[in-house]
Amino acid sequence: FSSREKIDGAVLEELEQILIESDIGVQHSMALIGKLEEAIKTRDLDRPALIKGYIRNEILGVLSADGHQLKRPASDPFVIMVVGVNGVGKTTTIGKLARRFTQAGEAVLLAAGDTFRAAAAEQLEIWGGRVGADVIRHQSGSDPSAVIFDALKAAESRKAGVVIADTAGRLHTKVNLMEELKKMKRVMDKVIPGTPHEVLLVLDATTGQNALSQARIFNEAVGVTGIVLTKLDGTAKGGIVTAIVGELGLPVKLIGIGEGMEDLRDFDPEEFVRALFE
Amino acid sequence: TLTEKFNTVIRDVTGKGKLSEENIQDALKSVKMALLEADVNYKVVRDFLNRVKDRSVGEEVHRSLNPGQQFIKVVQQELTALMGGTDSKVKLASAAPTIIMMAGLQGSGKTTSVAKLARIYKNKGHRPLMVAADVYRPAAIHQLQVLGRDLGIPVYSSESQDPVAICSAAKQKAVAEGFDLVFLDTAGRLHIDDNLMHELERIKADVSPHEILFVADAMTGQDAVNIAQRFNERLEITGVILTKLDGDARGGAALSIRTVTEKPIKFVGVGEKMDQLEVFHPDRVASRILG
Ligand SMILES: Nc1nc2c(ncn2[C@@H]2O[C@H](COP(=O)(O)OP(=O)(O)OP(=O)(O)O)[C@@H](O)[C@H]2O)c(=O)[nH]1
Ligand SMILES: Nc1nc2c(ncn2[C@@H]2O[C@H](COP(=O)(O)OP(=O)(O)OP(=O)(O)O)[C@@H](O)[C@H]2O)c(=O)[nH]1
Ligand SMILES: [Mg+2]
Ligand SMILES: [Mg+2]
């Protein structure tokens, strides 16, 4: 912001551009600016430099809500289900996440729940090999719920610490595919009551406002417990998570910052908000 | 919907001789909202609105009794014109083989689109060869081989870790064995990864593709402009494939990409199956963006 003397329409328009260009979304940007306009009237916000601070604090307040950590149950295995639309980085994220646990000396089992896409199981097997996790898989085209069933049974008999279930990418608008996901979740609960303990929705940081629909519909279908925001090593800001956290209360738990096995970080709201305004 | 909003505008504007700047202000605001909600890039929206405004202000409306409807027509015409025509043909080279290189961000749908496109041309009687030049992603080569096996289309791959060498060898094979179309499947990469963008430049320099298709996800947000610009600057793309249009993303990225590159959107992906690649229809995508 330039050092203009007062807050006028031009300053607010400049702010609107910054917010929208970071993919915070039109509705949410308007809401933030609306709040700001109220604050300008009632508080001491008379300089443009203070505006940025106000908006940053608003966003930080939303994003800093509780629940950033993975919630692990008292007894093993810790079962995590990973879902999301096509190509967002589910399988890669699972490889990275598995490594966190194997590095800590835990026995990790990966379930190749994508039985549809070409070479999906092979891709997960390579990741399993890289990070030291076993992979349970069936033939391509088989029932994904059967893979999940076998994986949980194997986890119990092998006393695995963690099970991470990969699922096929699917657009949230495809009702039959969302039903398939619900079935996989029911199967898990049947084999080990209370599972999955975490349902992680993977979102691509380059996605625009459609990420909000994705979050809404996946949450309605299977109850999302956390979000993984991938590809933050690109130039997209991923601002839409502000709306997702604000409106749906879904916490962002992890971020993906590259294609390598080490490129996974815990979500840091301060760092994220700073990058939003860079 | 935008149509409903415009109907309010029609009521306010009907009966006036010309569309004045004041009349248009509210109407423009509705268009701005619709485009931004469709993920069209902020600056692209601003430029588009200025164009629409220039065209509408003072536009003769006494001949048509419905200035509001005339305004809508201006918006739709401008948008459809911006989206470009149906130039969906892949430019076949005068001397075979025609080489088509796919490029784009990670996960945008390149490998799937290579197979879909090769299938279209096989069904037209051509002899396509698909080339597995992604040496980085786990099982990427395997993925293309499975698709090739399912479609009955040969896949070239090698033990080489150098995508430039792979593409070069594939071209030689195509010439030697009479394949008339070569599809290069490249690894996903960031537009800001200088090394990997340079790798694409080296492939281009070595095999001289006749088509360079930028594959982009229809749900891409504001960054679509930045991404497309970088790919175009470094490669001079010849066309765009917009994928995952079978979802409910409004697809504003299409307008952003088209505006900044001025290259035609040739195909759209409308599903995961091999028969789900269609010719791009600018009017359909335009009305989807407008909501
Ligand atoms: N730059 C970058 N690329 C990533 C990141 N996460 C995943 N990718 C890449 O994105 C592409 C897709 O990743 P996948 O793990 O196959 O995505 P997916 O969601 O499992 O895809 P489907 O199973 O086909 O739906 C691959 O090329 C990954 O290497 C990230 O954080 N940064
Ligand atoms: N619904 C839908 N899914 C698609 C479409 N095109 C591709 N996909 C899916 O998107 C995911 C990613 O596709 P890929 O072809 O692996 O993408 P890619 O660009 O080759 O990925 P990288 O090589 O990792 O960069 C897969 O799950 C595909 O099935 C489409 O038009 N619609
Ligand atoms: Mg996957
Ligand atoms: Mg690929």
XYZ file of C-alpha atoms and ligand atoms in Angstrom:
635
model
C 0.000 0.000 0.000
C 1.197 3.530 -0.725
C 1.243 6.067 2.056
C -2.008 7.748 1.137
C -3.496 10.160 3.593
C -6.868 8.559 4.124
C -8.814 5.451 3.395
C -10.794 6.005 0.246
C -12.447 3.916 -2.415
C -9.167 3.433 -4.238
C -7.522 1.921 -1.180
C -10.420 -0.460 -0.632
C -10.378 -1.462 -4.290
C -6.670 -2.175 -4.047
C -7.377 -4.364 -1.017
C -10.188 -6.143 -2.848
C -7.774 -6.983 -5.654
C -5.157 -8.382 -3.273
C -7.733 -10.553 -1.497
C -9.391 -11.869 -4.633
C -6.081 -12.535 -6.380
C -5.021 -14.736 -3.478
C -8.098 -16.926 -4.169
C -9.772 -15.974 -0.898
C -12.946 -15.880 -2.992
C -15.391 -13.158 -3.897
C -17.941 -13.777 -1.134
C -15.319 -13.984 1.556
C -13.395 -10.943 0.286
C -16.602 -8.902 0.279
C -17.372 -10.098 3.807
C -13.896 -9.118 5.022
C -14.109 -5.707 3.393
C -17.568 -5.255 4.886
C -16.182 -5.947 8.358
C -13.326 -3.573 7.638
C -15.696 -0.782 6.649
C -17.521 -1.206 9.943
C -14.251 -1.129 11.832
C -13.211 2.012 9.999
C -16.369 3.714 11.218
C -16.145 2.601 14.831
C -12.421 2.387 15.448
C -9.261 4.275 14.876
C -8.548 2.823 11.437
C -7.723 6.022 9.627
C -4.575 5.081 7.796
C -4.159 2.596 4.961
C -1.245 0.928 6.724
C -3.616 -0.090 9.523
C -6.031 -1.699 7.083
C -3.630 -4.411 6.086
C -2.986 -5.230 9.738
C -6.715 -5.431 10.422
C -7.355 -7.820 7.530
C -4.341 -9.938 8.392
C -5.556 -10.312 11.956
C -9.050 -11.202 10.798
C -7.717 -13.953 8.554
C -5.202 -15.128 11.135
C -7.985 -15.312 13.699
C -9.999 -17.611 11.464
C -7.065 -19.825 10.514
C -5.670 -20.129 14.030
C -8.759 -21.955 15.268
C -8.017 -25.152 17.135
C -7.350 -28.571 15.769
C -4.243 -28.412 13.603
C -2.776 -31.654 14.858
C -3.649 -35.123 13.633
C -5.871 -36.645 16.312
C -4.498 -40.020 17.215
C -6.604 -42.513 19.209
C -5.356 -44.180 22.392
C -4.867 -47.567 20.734
C -3.370 -48.673 17.434
C -3.796 -48.831 14.569
C -4.270 -45.168 13.799
C -6.381 -45.232 10.632
C -6.277 -42.329 8.204
C -8.400 -42.078 5.057
C -7.257 -39.714 2.293
C -9.801 -38.277 -0.137
C -10.120 -35.560 -2.765
C -10.710 -34.775 -6.407
C -8.460 -35.982 -9.230
C -4.791 -35.097 -9.366
C -4.561 -32.984 -6.194
C -1.745 -35.002 -4.601
C -3.412 -37.680 -2.418
C -1.061 -40.559 -3.236
C 2.059 -38.393 -2.962
C 0.844 -36.943 0.352
C 0.320 -40.457 1.692
C 3.917 -41.330 0.824
C 5.166 -38.224 2.648
C 2.909 -38.797 5.649
C 3.866 -42.463 5.910
C 7.489 -41.428 6.102
C 6.833 -39.326 9.207
C 5.641 -42.443 10.992
C 8.231 -44.890 9.605
C 10.995 -42.455 10.544
C 9.659 -42.590 14.094
C 10.035 -46.368 13.970
C 6.380 -47.247 13.513
C 4.965 -50.029 11.354
C 2.904 -48.419 8.634
C 0.486 -50.110 6.251
C -0.735 -48.410 3.088
C -4.024 -49.490 1.505
C -4.132 -49.122 -2.292
C -7.771 -48.046 -2.337
C -7.555 -46.609 -5.849
C -8.419 -49.639 -7.948
C -9.552 -47.609 -10.909
C -6.830 -45.370 -12.315
C -4.011 -46.840 -14.409
C -0.948 -47.761 -12.322
C -2.428 -46.271 -9.127
C -1.442 -49.247 -6.972
C 2.027 -49.354 -8.546
C 2.519 -45.685 -7.754
C 1.644 -46.316 -4.094
C 3.876 -49.401 -3.991
C 6.844 -47.334 -5.113
C 6.133 -44.832 -2.373
C 5.796 -47.660 0.150
C 9.187 -48.958 -0.921
C 10.746 -45.514 -0.594
C 9.537 -44.884 2.928
C 9.494 -48.390 4.371
C 5.767 -49.003 4.524
C 3.984 -52.185 3.409
C 1.273 -51.875 0.795
C -1.920 -53.918 0.645
C -3.318 -54.013 -2.875
C -5.574 -56.040 -5.128
C -5.828 -56.284 -8.905
C -6.813 -53.257 -10.879
C -10.596 -53.063 -11.180
C -11.324 -54.852 -7.912
C -13.620 -53.505 -5.197
C -11.839 -50.750 -3.236
C -13.787 -51.675 -0.093
C -12.291 -55.165 -0.300
C -8.792 -53.659 -0.295
C -9.673 -51.533 2.727
C -11.111 -54.575 4.491
C -7.942 -56.596 3.894
C -5.715 -53.718 4.943
C -7.433 -53.265 8.303
C -7.431 -57.014 8.950
C -3.723 -57.111 8.106
C -3.069 -54.118 10.351
C -4.649 -55.915 13.286
C -2.815 -59.173 12.717
C 0.527 -57.447 12.094
C -0.048 -54.992 14.937
C 0.611 -52.038 12.611
C 0.802 -48.613 14.214
C -0.698 -46.679 11.328
C -2.893 -47.460 8.320
C -3.241 -44.879 5.581
C -5.902 -45.558 2.957
C -5.490 -44.114 -0.521
C -8.657 -43.588 -2.529
C -9.245 -42.828 -6.191
C -9.575 -39.199 -7.173
C -13.218 -38.347 -7.735
C -15.143 -35.188 -8.525
C -17.509 -34.357 -5.658
C -20.326 -33.987 -8.180
C -20.279 -37.696 -9.029
C -22.909 -39.167 -6.735
C -22.080 -42.846 -7.306
C -18.385 -42.215 -6.586
C -19.242 -40.347 -3.382
C -21.444 -43.336 -2.406
C -18.447 -45.614 -3.005
C -16.439 -43.477 -0.597
C -19.155 -43.690 2.047
C -19.157 -47.467 1.660
C -15.376 -47.630 2.156
C -15.783 -45.652 5.372
C -18.566 -47.965 6.616
C -16.386 -50.999 5.889
C -13.580 -49.517 7.979
C -15.895 -48.915 10.905
C -17.195 -52.499 10.643
C -13.707 -54.012 10.806
C -12.350 -51.651 13.468
C -15.069 -49.587 15.158
C -14.384 -45.881 15.211
C -12.231 -45.869 12.092
C -11.172 -43.944 10.170
C -9.862 -41.717 12.947
C -8.910 -39.025 10.438
C -10.432 -38.243 7.054
C -8.011 -35.928 5.285
C -9.304 -33.954 2.328
C -6.489 -33.032 -0.043
C -6.903 -29.695 -1.836
C -4.668 -28.255 -4.559
C -3.511 -24.707 -3.764
C -3.958 -23.699 -7.418
C -7.687 -24.452 -7.250
C -10.028 -21.483 -7.113
C -13.380 -21.176 -5.391
C -14.409 -24.687 -6.414
C -12.325 -25.883 -3.439
C -15.100 -24.611 -1.174
C -17.699 -26.822 -2.935
C -15.273 -29.722 -2.765
C -14.829 -29.253 0.966
C -18.545 -28.848 1.562
C -19.573 -31.950 -0.363
C -16.781 -34.250 0.816
C -17.526 -33.153 4.365
C -21.236 -33.887 3.962
C -20.426 -37.297 2.520
C -17.710 -38.634 4.808
C -17.018 -36.060 7.484
C -13.656 -34.404 6.835
C -11.449 -34.057 9.934
C -8.606 -32.165 8.339
C -7.345 -30.556 5.178
C -4.050 -31.000 3.397
C -3.213 -28.092 1.099
C -0.741 -29.205 -1.590
C 1.420 -27.536 -4.233
C 2.095 -24.461 -2.108
C 5.569 -24.470 -3.654
C 3.917 -22.934 -6.730
C 2.761 -19.316 -6.976
C -0.876 -19.847 -5.972
C -1.723 -18.679 -2.461
C -4.477 -21.139 -1.572
C -6.479 -18.347 0.084
C -9.706 -20.306 -0.292
C -8.869 -22.233 2.901
C -9.830 -19.059 4.764
C -13.405 -19.498 3.575
C -13.281 -23.248 4.193
C -12.073 -22.890 7.773
C -14.370 -19.934 8.393
C -17.548 -21.412 6.972
C -17.108 -25.140 7.512
C -14.817 -25.218 10.531
C -12.495 -27.745 8.883
C -8.924 -27.324 10.176
C -5.950 -27.206 7.825
C -3.491 -29.739 9.245
C -0.739 -30.175 6.664
C 0.711 -28.514 3.598
C 2.544 -29.986 0.614
C 5.478 -27.979 -0.665
C 6.981 -30.224 -3.300
C 7.137 -33.681 -4.843
C 9.768 -35.224 -2.584
C 9.156 -37.361 0.497
C 10.300 -34.587 2.819
C 7.997 -31.950 1.341
C 5.281 -32.055 3.963
C 4.877 -29.499 6.733
C 2.496 -28.853 9.587
C 0.162 -25.979 8.782
C 1.434 -22.738 10.280
C -1.239 -20.004 10.194
C 1.232 -17.133 10.781
C 3.484 -18.280 7.953
C 0.486 -18.832 5.682
C -0.980 -15.370 6.261
C 2.404 -13.757 5.716
C 2.725 -15.520 2.359
C -0.825 -14.466 1.424
C 0.185 -10.851 1.434
C 3.557 -11.210 -0.205
C -28.233 -16.249 -11.772
C -26.789 -13.600 -14.015
C -29.896 -13.758 -16.201
C -32.090 -12.920 -13.204
C -29.824 -10.040 -12.256
C -29.921 -8.772 -15.818
C -33.708 -8.895 -15.823
C -33.668 -6.352 -12.995
C -31.331 -4.233 -15.093
C -33.699 -4.518 -18.042
C -36.563 -3.108 -15.962
C -34.398 -0.182 -14.872
C -33.040 0.589 -18.304
C -36.051 0.011 -20.552
C -37.544 3.136 -22.035
C -34.312 5.110 -22.135
C -32.905 6.156 -25.489
C -29.324 5.164 -24.981
C -27.450 3.130 -22.422
C -25.816 5.773 -20.249
C -22.826 5.252 -18.041
C -25.007 5.290 -14.931
C -27.411 2.666 -16.302
C -24.537 0.369 -17.018
C -22.822 0.701 -13.661
C -25.035 -1.798 -11.805
C -25.160 -4.125 -14.770
C -21.358 -4.105 -14.957
C -21.144 -4.849 -11.259
C -23.278 -7.980 -11.730
C -21.040 -9.096 -14.580
C -17.941 -8.433 -12.471
C -19.345 -10.538 -9.636
C -20.323 -13.377 -11.941
C -16.891 -13.478 -13.594
C -14.966 -13.276 -10.309
C -17.137 -16.000 -8.800
C -16.272 -18.073 -11.850
C -12.572 -17.711 -10.954
C -11.748 -15.399 -13.862
C -8.579 -13.458 -13.019
C -9.138 -10.042 -11.417
C -7.218 -8.040 -14.024
C -8.780 -9.994 -16.879
C -12.208 -9.105 -15.456
C -11.293 -5.431 -15.193
C -10.118 -5.272 -18.805
C -13.161 -7.216 -19.980
C -15.539 -4.843 -18.171
C -13.845 -1.812 -19.717
C -14.316 -3.346 -23.151
C -17.981 -4.087 -22.509
C -18.505 -0.586 -21.101
C -16.916 1.063 -24.142
C -19.104 -0.975 -26.424
C -22.303 -0.355 -24.484
C -22.133 3.314 -23.600
C -24.008 5.271 -26.166
C -24.968 2.137 -28.017
C -28.045 2.823 -30.053
C -30.907 1.170 -28.198
C -33.936 2.967 -29.526
C -34.082 0.543 -32.414
C -34.312 -2.421 -30.116
C -36.947 -1.789 -27.467
C -34.916 -3.576 -24.876
C -31.659 -1.902 -23.848
C -31.110 -4.343 -21.006
C -31.279 -7.285 -23.372
C -28.942 -5.459 -25.716
C -26.476 -5.120 -22.883
C -26.656 -8.843 -22.205
C -26.019 -9.501 -25.864
C -22.925 -7.303 -25.787
C -21.567 -9.213 -22.785
C -22.211 -12.621 -24.300
C -20.788 -11.599 -27.659
C -17.644 -10.146 -26.110
C -17.160 -13.225 -23.958
C -17.711 -15.726 -26.757
C -15.448 -13.737 -29.080
C -12.746 -13.696 -26.402
C -13.023 -17.456 -25.931
C -12.136 -17.945 -29.564
C -13.534 -20.110 -32.278
C -13.683 -23.865 -32.536
C -10.150 -24.319 -33.860
C -9.857 -27.788 -32.479
C -7.897 -29.466 -35.170
C -4.435 -30.666 -34.367
C -2.198 -29.209 -37.049
C -0.994 -32.207 -39.057
C 2.473 -31.782 -40.503
C 2.965 -31.951 -44.264
C 5.642 -34.557 -43.683
C 4.982 -37.240 -41.050
C 5.351 -37.668 -38.204
C 3.356 -34.875 -36.578
C 4.775 -34.311 -33.118
C 2.504 -33.160 -30.316
C 3.998 -32.227 -26.962
C 1.883 -31.903 -23.796
C 2.997 -29.599 -20.994
C 1.501 -28.351 -17.763
C 1.444 -28.346 -13.986
C 1.452 -31.468 -11.852
C -1.792 -33.418 -11.885
C -3.498 -31.332 -14.601
C -4.398 -34.392 -16.713
C -1.593 -34.628 -19.295
C -1.087 -38.396 -19.308
C -4.826 -39.065 -19.468
C -5.247 -36.469 -22.244
C -2.373 -37.926 -24.294
C -4.151 -41.272 -24.333
C -7.555 -39.744 -25.095
C -6.150 -37.707 -27.963
C -4.146 -40.604 -29.405
C -7.313 -42.702 -29.347
C -9.232 -40.069 -31.354
C -6.588 -40.112 -34.054
C -6.280 -43.894 -34.082
C -10.030 -44.048 -34.714
C -9.527 -41.664 -37.640
C -7.147 -44.148 -39.202
C -3.816 -42.716 -38.032
C -0.901 -44.616 -36.478
C -0.094 -42.819 -33.228
C 2.849 -43.487 -30.928
C 2.686 -42.355 -27.306
C 5.955 -41.451 -25.601
C 6.529 -41.902 -21.875
C 8.899 -39.005 -21.196
C 8.037 -38.551 -17.495
C 10.960 -40.156 -15.688
C 10.205 -38.553 -12.336
C 6.736 -39.497 -11.159
C 6.511 -42.992 -9.643
C 4.895 -45.385 -12.151
C 4.278 -42.623 -14.725
C 5.708 -44.771 -17.496
C 3.652 -47.719 -16.272
C 0.542 -45.532 -16.288
C 0.986 -44.674 -19.966
C 1.813 -48.292 -20.826
C -1.415 -49.493 -19.209
C -3.427 -46.907 -21.153
C -1.619 -47.850 -24.357
C -2.348 -51.524 -23.789
C -6.034 -50.811 -23.116
C -6.305 -48.724 -26.289
C -4.102 -50.820 -28.522
C -1.722 -47.908 -29.052
C 2.064 -48.480 -28.850
C 4.006 -46.697 -26.138
C 7.665 -45.815 -26.456
C 9.694 -45.851 -23.273
C 13.290 -46.490 -22.416
C 15.614 -46.936 -19.457
C 17.024 -43.471 -20.108
C 16.701 -40.911 -17.343
C 16.873 -38.067 -19.869
C 13.496 -36.949 -21.248
C 15.201 -35.135 -24.141
C 16.937 -38.343 -25.209
C 13.697 -40.299 -24.850
C 11.760 -37.889 -27.071
C 14.557 -37.802 -29.600
C 14.735 -41.589 -29.817
C 10.952 -41.802 -30.060
C 10.947 -39.461 -33.048
C 13.542 -41.609 -34.788
C 11.465 -44.724 -34.098
C 8.367 -43.000 -35.501
C 10.178 -42.078 -38.694
C 11.693 -45.534 -39.060
C 8.484 -47.456 -38.354
C 5.937 -45.234 -40.050
C 4.040 -43.749 -37.100
C 2.413 -40.560 -38.339
C 1.584 -39.004 -34.954
C 3.830 -38.839 -31.909
C 2.399 -37.750 -28.542
C 4.977 -36.686 -25.963
C 3.774 -37.133 -22.366
C 5.974 -34.938 -20.188
C 6.251 -34.718 -16.415
C 4.183 -32.163 -14.550
C 6.272 -29.191 -13.472
C 5.987 -25.749 -11.948
C 6.105 -22.746 -14.295
C 8.642 -21.272 -11.864
C 10.981 -24.295 -11.933
C 13.656 -22.951 -14.217
C 15.460 -26.264 -14.725
C 12.343 -28.189 -15.656
C 11.010 -25.403 -17.877
C 14.391 -25.417 -19.603
C 14.056 -29.175 -20.040
C 10.861 -28.570 -22.025
C 12.695 -25.982 -24.115
C 15.396 -28.549 -24.845
C 12.846 -31.161 -25.891
C 11.258 -28.561 -28.166
C 14.621 -27.609 -29.662
C 15.501 -31.245 -30.275
C 12.317 -32.668 -31.814
C 10.538 -29.522 -33.087
C 6.954 -30.361 -32.108
C 4.249 -29.154 -34.470
C 1.854 -28.680 -31.574
C 2.596 -27.774 -27.968
C -0.568 -28.233 -25.937
C -0.811 -26.622 -22.512
C -2.931 -28.881 -20.319
C -4.754 -26.980 -17.585
C -7.230 -27.919 -14.878
C -10.609 -26.189 -15.327
C -10.811 -25.516 -11.568
C -7.627 -23.417 -11.530
C -8.101 -20.101 -9.747
C -6.547 -16.654 -10.054
C -3.065 -18.038 -10.742
C -4.176 -19.371 -14.154
C -2.948 -16.177 -15.808
C 0.486 -16.400 -14.267
C 0.902 -20.107 -15.019
C -0.301 -19.905 -18.622
C 1.797 -16.826 -19.297
C 4.988 -18.526 -18.143
C 4.370 -21.686 -20.146
C 3.533 -19.642 -23.212
C 6.520 -17.308 -22.865
C 8.960 -20.177 -22.653
C 7.409 -22.590 -25.122
C 5.089 -20.650 -27.403
C 2.228 -23.085 -26.886
C -0.012 -23.712 -29.876
C -3.141 -24.677 -28.008
C -4.777 -25.544 -24.697
C -6.577 -28.570 -23.324
C -8.860 -27.748 -20.410
C -9.492 -30.797 -18.217
C -12.014 -31.877 -15.578
C -14.822 -29.827 -17.050
C -17.162 -32.603 -15.920
C -17.075 -31.100 -12.449
C -18.949 -28.010 -11.273
C -16.056 -25.559 -11.485
C -17.281 -22.551 -13.468
C -14.123 -22.643 -15.546
C -13.133 -18.971 -15.507
C -9.554 -20.169 -15.952
C -10.491 -20.726 -19.598
C -11.079 -17.003 -20.096
C -7.948 -16.067 -18.147
C -5.749 -18.472 -20.116
C -7.248 -17.484 -23.446
C -6.886 -13.780 -22.713
C -3.255 -13.927 -21.643
C -1.958 -16.397 -24.268
C -4.324 -15.692 -27.162
C -3.969 -19.347 -28.082
C -6.979 -21.534 -28.932
C -8.528 -23.927 -26.474
C -8.650 -27.024 -28.639
C -10.125 -29.752 -26.454
C -11.842 -30.188 -23.129
C -11.604 -33.194 -20.843
C -15.006 -34.216 -19.547
C -14.193 -37.343 -17.583
C -11.642 -39.963 -16.618
C -12.534 -42.478 -19.325
C -10.693 -42.620 -22.629
C -13.682 -41.488 -24.701
C -14.155 -38.339 -22.606
C -12.333 -35.694 -24.596
C -14.421 -33.256 -26.608
C -13.975 -30.400 -28.996
C -14.038 -27.009 -27.261
C -17.269 -25.041 -27.645
C -16.639 -21.390 -26.736
C -20.307 -20.499 -26.383
C -20.976 -23.356 -23.946
C -18.007 -22.502 -21.746
C -18.861 -18.791 -21.971
C -22.385 -19.336 -20.627
C -21.025 -21.671 -17.936
C -18.628 -18.937 -16.821
C -21.406 -16.344 -16.763
C -23.489 -18.727 -14.655
N 4.881 -29.265 -6.814
C 4.152 -30.130 -6.119
N 3.650 -31.215 -6.736
C 2.945 -32.084 -6.000
C 2.668 -31.888 -4.622
N 1.925 -32.937 -4.194
C 1.745 -33.748 -5.250
N 2.363 -33.247 -6.350
C 2.402 -33.794 -7.708
O 1.087 -33.759 -8.212
C 0.910 -34.850 -9.131
C -0.316 -35.639 -8.719
O -0.032 -36.265 -7.484
P -0.797 -37.603 -7.046
O -0.286 -37.945 -5.699
O -0.735 -38.630 -8.110
O -2.283 -37.041 -6.957
P -3.587 -37.858 -6.645
O -4.512 -36.954 -5.929
O -3.269 -39.117 -5.941
O -4.135 -38.140 -8.096
P -5.283 -39.166 -8.521
O -5.100 -40.390 -7.711
O -5.071 -39.395 -9.975
O -6.562 -38.465 -8.229
C 2.199 -35.653 -9.101
O 2.997 -35.239 -10.190
C 2.838 -35.241 -7.792
O 4.232 -35.356 -7.789
C 3.198 -30.697 -3.988
O 3.007 -30.413 -2.807
N 3.923 -29.872 -4.792
N -12.944 -36.090 -13.866
C -11.897 -35.942 -14.686
N -10.710 -36.421 -14.304
C -9.676 -36.280 -15.155
C -9.783 -35.635 -16.408
N -8.558 -35.674 -17.002
C -7.729 -36.304 -16.152
N -8.415 -36.681 -15.032
C -7.902 -37.343 -13.831
O -7.013 -36.463 -13.210
C -5.985 -37.211 -12.521
C -4.639 -36.742 -13.005
O -4.482 -37.135 -14.351
P -3.037 -37.429 -14.982
O -3.278 -37.727 -16.421
O -2.306 -38.430 -14.185
O -2.381 -36.003 -14.799
P -0.917 -35.560 -15.222
O -0.975 -34.172 -15.688
O -0.329 -36.521 -16.188
O -0.175 -35.630 -13.831
P 1.404 -35.533 -13.614
O 2.067 -36.392 -14.637
O 1.638 -36.002 -12.238
O 1.750 -34.090 -13.769
C -6.288 -38.666 -12.817
O -7.040 -39.171 -11.736
C -7.130 -38.617 -14.060
O -7.989 -39.720 -14.188
C -11.075 -35.110 -16.790
O -11.278 -34.525 -17.846
N -12.084 -35.302 -15.890
Mg -3.711 -41.091 -6.409
Mg 1.408 -37.615 -16.076
